[in-house]
């Protein structure tokens, strides 16, 4: 078999069980899992890589139903325990450049005592950092520590994005009575949309991690179980925080609607007051402007000023009356 491609679509590591690791090639993969306490991790990304896809379908020795779960197009976080291993599907937020905050990519694991197979369709920053740590000599000693370490890395990146989203909600609450409503409306809608999308995938992740921590296997130590439960607890807190952000966005939107209604009511009140003031004056000037005989003061040189004075006094009186009843 040829060696791995340079684009990193397929990679493999062999862990010695004592904190060390080295890269492996196709020959070692086809030899099967190493003896305990060592184990191998085979990472497949973008299954259009012909050798990786062919190995997974024909030579991996994994049940076809599990293979179907590993390569499924769209799945939510979940965990399924089997007699000889466990299937785990997790979601992670990508912090790579040009990634959107609501982009949660899936990474699927098939975990056996001496072998881990992971499948993902897009690059994930948490997985990249994990491989960097391995190269620096910080490799996991057991498959349980492997899964716990990756779970904590995925959770850490969620914390960064969700904290920023909560801070954005705080800023919107401060700006709701200051900023222009047309400029603020899009921001509120975006915050609420991102919170809903993130929660859709984050909430099931808690159950997946807790379920995996119940795996009855020697390679899952009490420390690994505690770390998995800690990751699940943090995911629970994130789900609650996203619920809070979503509810706060809804409250901000209601405040914006109320403010817009108040502005409209004020405009209508001013329009009504102007109408009340000028309607009688318009009636008087309309009557006095009719081109018929018998208009009072038509022959008086001071008639125009008299009508103007009467209209002005009437308008001033109406304004004073409206102020007295607090319309103005």
GROMACS .gro file of N, CA and C in nm, residues 99-185:
model
  261
   99UNK      N    1  -1.398   3.054   0.975
   99UNK     CA    2  -1.505   2.966   1.022
   99UNK      C    3  -1.609   3.049   1.096
  100UNK      N    4  -1.736   3.016   1.076
  100UNK     CA    5  -1.844   3.084   1.144
  100UNK      C    6  -1.864   3.026   1.283
  101UNK      N    7  -1.912   3.108   1.379
  101UNK     CA    8  -1.926   3.057   1.517
  101UNK      C    9  -2.029   2.946   1.531
  102UNK      N   10  -2.125   2.938   1.439
  102UNK     CA   11  -2.228   2.834   1.451
  102UNK      C   12  -2.194   2.709   1.371
  103UNK      N   13  -2.071   2.702   1.318
  103UNK     CA   14  -2.031   2.583   1.245
  103UNK      C   15  -1.981   2.477   1.343
  104UNK      N   16  -2.060   2.373   1.363
  104UNK     CA   17  -2.022   2.263   1.450
  104UNK      C   18  -2.002   2.138   1.364
  105UNK      N   19  -1.878   2.094   1.356
  105UNK     CA   20  -1.845   1.980   1.272
  105UNK      C   21  -1.843   1.853   1.355
  106UNK      N   22  -1.877   1.744   1.289
  106UNK     CA   23  -1.888   1.615   1.356
  106UNK      C   24  -1.757   1.538   1.346
  107UNK      N   25  -1.722   1.468   1.454
  107UNK     CA   26  -1.611   1.373   1.453
  107UNK      C   27  -1.661   1.246   1.520
  108UNK      N   28  -1.647   1.133   1.451
  108UNK     CA   29  -1.702   1.005   1.498
  108UNK      C   30  -1.588   0.912   1.537
  109UNK      N   31  -1.605   0.837   1.643
  109UNK     CA   32  -1.502   0.747   1.693
  109UNK      C   33  -1.558   0.605   1.708
  110UNK      N   34  -1.477   0.509   1.667
  110UNK     CA   35  -1.501   0.370   1.704
  110UNK      C   36  -1.384   0.330   1.794
  111UNK      N   37  -1.414   0.301   1.921
  111UNK     CA   38  -1.311   0.280   2.022
  111UNK      C   39  -1.310   0.134   2.064
  112UNK      N   40  -1.195   0.070   2.045
  112UNK     CA   41  -1.171  -0.066   2.090
  112UNK      C   42  -1.056  -0.065   2.192
  113UNK      N   43  -1.032  -0.174   2.262
  113UNK     CA   44  -0.925  -0.175   2.362
  113UNK      C   45  -0.788  -0.139   2.306
  114UNK      N   46  -0.759  -0.174   2.178
  114UNK     CA   47  -0.627  -0.149   2.122
  114UNK      C   48  -0.632  -0.073   1.990
  115UNK      N   49  -0.750  -0.018   1.957
  115UNK     CA   50  -0.760   0.057   1.832
  115UNK      C   51  -0.870   0.162   1.841
  116UNK      N   52  -0.841   0.279   1.782
  116UNK     CA   53  -0.939   0.387   1.772
  116UNK      C   54  -0.944   0.430   1.627
  117UNK      N   55  -1.062   0.432   1.570
  117UNK     CA   56  -1.082   0.481   1.433
  117UNK      C   57  -1.170   0.604   1.442
  118UNK      N   58  -1.122   0.715   1.388
  118UNK     CA   59  -1.200   0.839   1.388
  118UNK      C   60  -1.225   0.883   1.244
  119UNK      N   61  -1.341   0.939   1.221
  119UNK     CA   62  -1.381   0.986   1.089
  119UNK      C   63  -1.437   1.126   1.102
  120UNK      N   64  -1.388   1.217   1.022
  120UNK     CA   65  -1.444   1.351   1.014
  120UNK      C   66  -1.436   1.399   0.870
  121UNK      N   67  -1.528   1.486   0.833
  121UNK     CA   68  -1.536   1.531   0.695
  121UNK      C   69  -1.472   1.667   0.672
  122UNK      N   70  -1.443   1.739   0.781
  122UNK     CA   71  -1.380   1.870   0.768
  122UNK      C   72  -1.272   1.884   0.873
  123UNK      N   73  -1.175   1.971   0.848
  123UNK     CA   74  -1.072   1.995   0.951
  123UNK      C   75  -1.135   2.051   1.077
  124UNK      N   76  -1.082   2.012   1.191
  124UNK     CA   77  -1.134   2.056   1.320
  124UNK      C   78  -1.015   2.101   1.404
  125UNK      N   79  -1.022   2.223   1.455
  125UNK     CA   80  -0.907   2.280   1.526
  125UNK      C   81  -0.870   2.198   1.649
  126UNK      N   82  -0.968   2.142   1.719
  126UNK     CA   83  -0.938   2.063   1.838
  126UNK      C   84  -0.856   1.940   1.802
  127UNK      N   85  -0.888   1.876   1.689
  127UNK     CA   86  -0.813   1.758   1.647
  127UNK      C   87  -0.673   1.796   1.603
  128UNK      N   88  -0.659   1.912   1.537
  128UNK     CA   89  -0.527   1.958   1.498
  128UNK      C   90  -0.439   1.987   1.619
  129UNK      N   91  -0.496   2.052   1.720
  129UNK     CA   92  -0.420   2.080   1.842
  129UNK      C   93  -0.383   1.951   1.915
  130UNK      N   94  -0.472   1.851   1.910
  130UNK     CA   95  -0.445   1.724   1.974
  130UNK      C   96  -0.324   1.655   1.910
  131UNK      N   97  -0.317   1.657   1.778
  131UNK     CA   98  -0.201   1.597   1.710
  131UNK      C   99  -0.075   1.676   1.738
  132UNK      N  100  -0.085   1.808   1.749
  132UNK     CA  101   0.033   1.887   1.785
  132UNK      C  102   0.084   1.849   1.924
  133UNK      N  103  -0.009   1.825   2.016
  133UNK     CA  104   0.032   1.784   2.152
  133UNK      C  105   0.102   1.648   2.148
  134UNK      N  106   0.053   1.559   2.063
  134UNK     CA  107   0.117   1.427   2.051
  134UNK      C  108   0.261   1.445   2.001
  135UNK      N  109   0.279   1.531   1.903
  135UNK     CA  110   0.413   1.553   1.850
  135UNK      C  111   0.506   1.616   1.954
  136UNK      N  112   0.449   1.688   2.050
  136UNK     CA  113   0.532   1.748   2.155
  136UNK      C  114   0.556   1.650   2.271
  137UNK      N  115   0.512   1.526   2.258
  137UNK     CA  116   0.537   1.426   2.360
  137UNK      C  117   0.430   1.416   2.467
  138UNK      N  118   0.315   1.473   2.443
  138UNK     CA  119   0.205   1.467   2.540
  138UNK      C  120   0.096   1.375   2.485
  139UNK      N  121   0.127   1.247   2.477
  139UNK     CA  122   0.035   1.150   2.419
  139UNK      C  123  -0.045   1.080   2.528
  140UNK      N  124  -0.168   1.044   2.501
  140UNK     CA  125  -0.249   0.968   2.600
  140UNK      C  126  -0.194   0.827   2.618
  141UNK      N  127  -0.221   0.771   2.735
  141UNK     CA  128  -0.168   0.638   2.768
  141UNK      C  129  -0.270   0.527   2.744
  142UNK      N  130  -0.398   0.560   2.739
  142UNK     CA  131  -0.503   0.461   2.717
  142UNK      C  132  -0.607   0.518   2.622
  143UNK      N  133  -0.689   0.432   2.558
  143UNK     CA  134  -0.799   0.484   2.475
  143UNK      C  135  -0.895   0.573   2.556
  144UNK      N  136  -0.917   0.539   2.684
  144UNK     CA  137  -1.004   0.622   2.766
  144UNK      C  138  -0.947   0.762   2.784
  145UNK      N  139  -0.818   0.771   2.810
  145UNK     CA  140  -0.755   0.903   2.823
  145UNK      C  141  -0.758   0.977   2.690
  146UNK      N  142  -0.745   0.904   2.581
  146UNK     CA  143  -0.754   0.962   2.446
  146UNK      C  144  -0.889   1.033   2.428
  147UNK      N  145  -0.997   0.962   2.454
  147UNK     CA  146  -1.132   1.018   2.435
  147UNK      C  147  -1.156   1.133   2.532
  148UNK      N  148  -1.112   1.117   2.657
  148UNK     CA  149  -1.133   1.223   2.756
  148UNK      C  150  -1.058   1.350   2.716
  149UNK      N  151  -0.935   1.335   2.664
  149UNK     CA  152  -0.856   1.451   2.624
  149UNK      C  153  -0.922   1.525   2.509
  150UNK      N  154  -0.966   1.452   2.407
  150UNK     CA  155  -1.032   1.517   2.293
  150UNK      C  156  -1.163   1.582   2.337
  151UNK      N  157  -1.238   1.517   2.425
  151UNK     CA  158  -1.365   1.574   2.473
  151UNK      C  159  -1.342   1.707   2.542
  152UNK      N  160  -1.238   1.715   2.626
  152UNK     CA  161  -1.209   1.840   2.696
  152UNK      C  162  -1.165   1.948   2.597
  153UNK      N  163  -1.091   1.911   2.494
  153UNK     CA  164  -1.049   2.010   2.394
  153UNK      C  165  -1.169   2.064   2.317
  154UNK      N  166  -1.262   1.977   2.283
  154UNK     CA  167  -1.383   2.022   2.214
  154UNK      C  168  -1.464   2.116   2.303
  155UNK      N  169  -1.472   2.083   2.432
  155UNK     CA  170  -1.549   2.165   2.527
  155UNK      C  171  -1.482   2.300   2.547
  156UNK      N  172  -1.349   2.303   2.552
  156UNK     CA  173  -1.279   2.430   2.570
  156UNK      C  174  -1.311   2.528   2.458
  157UNK      N  175  -1.322   2.479   2.336
  157UNK     CA  176  -1.353   2.569   2.224
  157UNK      C  177  -1.499   2.613   2.227
  158UNK      N  178  -1.587   2.530   2.278
  158UNK     CA  179  -1.724   2.574   2.297
  158UNK      C  180  -1.730   2.690   2.397
  159UNK      N  181  -1.650   2.679   2.503
  159UNK     CA  182  -1.649   2.782   2.607
  159UNK      C  183  -1.613   2.917   2.548
  160UNK      N  184  -1.514   2.920   2.458
  160UNK     CA  185  -1.470   3.046   2.398
  160UNK      C  186  -1.582   3.111   2.319
  161UNK      N  187  -1.650   3.033   2.236
  161UNK     CA  188  -1.754   3.089   2.148
  161UNK      C  189  -1.878   3.129   2.227
  162UNK      N  190  -1.919   3.046   2.323
  162UNK     CA  191  -2.041   3.074   2.398
  162UNK      C  192  -2.022   3.192   2.491
  163UNK      N  193  -1.902   3.207   2.549
  163UNK     CA  194  -1.874   3.325   2.632
  163UNK      C  195  -1.882   3.452   2.547
  164UNK      N  196  -1.825   3.448   2.426
  164UNK     CA  197  -1.833   3.564   2.337
  164UNK      C  198  -1.977   3.595   2.299
  165UNK      N  199  -2.058   3.490   2.280
  165UNK     CA  200  -2.199   3.510   2.245
  165UNK      C  201  -2.275   3.574   2.361
  166UNK      N  202  -2.246   3.532   2.485
  166UNK     CA  203  -2.311   3.591   2.602
  166UNK      C  204  -2.270   3.737   2.618
  167UNK      N  205  -2.143   3.768   2.593
  167UNK     CA  206  -2.097   3.907   2.602
  167UNK      C  207  -2.165   3.993   2.494
  168UNK      N  208  -2.186   3.936   2.378
  168UNK     CA  209  -2.256   4.010   2.273
  168UNK      C  210  -2.400   4.039   2.314
  169UNK      N  211  -2.463   3.944   2.381
  169UNK     CA  212  -2.599   3.967   2.431
  169UNK      C  213  -2.599   4.078   2.536
  170UNK      N  214  -2.496   4.083   2.621
  170UNK     CA  215  -2.486   4.191   2.720
  170UNK      C  216  -2.478   4.327   2.652
  171UNK      N  217  -2.396   4.336   2.546
  171UNK     CA  218  -2.383   4.463   2.474
  171UNK      C  219  -2.514   4.504   2.409
  172UNK      N  220  -2.587   4.408   2.355
  172UNK     CA  221  -2.714   4.440   2.291
  172UNK      C  222  -2.815   4.492   2.393
  173UNK      N  223  -2.813   4.436   2.514
  173UNK     CA  224  -2.904   4.483   2.618
  173UNK      C  225  -2.874   4.628   2.654
  174UNK      N  226  -2.746   4.668   2.651
  174UNK     CA  227  -2.709   4.805   2.682
  174UNK      C  228  -2.744   4.901   2.568
  175UNK      N  229  -2.742   4.847   2.445
  175UNK     CA  230  -2.763   4.934   2.329
  175UNK      C  231  -2.909   4.947   2.287
  176UNK      N  232  -2.997   4.866   2.345
  176UNK     CA  233  -3.134   4.860   2.295
  176UNK      C  234  -3.205   4.994   2.304
  177UNK      N  235  -3.169   5.079   2.402
  177UNK     CA  236  -3.233   5.210   2.415
  177UNK      C  237  -3.144   5.323   2.363
  178UNK      N  238  -3.032   5.286   2.300
  178UNK     CA  239  -2.941   5.388   2.250
  178UNK      C  240  -2.924   5.380   2.098
  179UNK      N  241  -2.905   5.259   2.047
  179UNK     CA  242  -2.877   5.243   1.905
  179UNK      C  243  -3.003   5.255   1.821
  180UNK      N  244  -2.983   5.275   1.691
  180UNK     CA  245  -3.094   5.278   1.598
  180UNK      C  246  -3.153   5.137   1.583
  181UNK      N  247  -3.284   5.128   1.589
  181UNK     CA  248  -3.348   4.997   1.589
  181UNK      C  249  -3.319   4.919   1.462
  182UNK      N  250  -3.310   4.988   1.348
  182UNK     CA  251  -3.283   4.918   1.223
  182UNK      C  252  -3.145   4.855   1.223
  183UNK      N  253  -3.047   4.918   1.289
  183UNK     CA  254  -2.912   4.861   1.297
  183UNK      C  255  -2.903   4.749   1.399
  184UNK      N  256  -2.985   4.753   1.502
  184UNK     CA  257  -2.979   4.656   1.610
  184UNK      C  258  -3.057   4.530   1.580
  185UNK      N  259  -3.158   4.540   1.498
  185UNK     CA  260  -3.246   4.427   1.473
  185UNK      C  261  -3.171   4.308   1.413
   0.00000   0.00000   0.00000
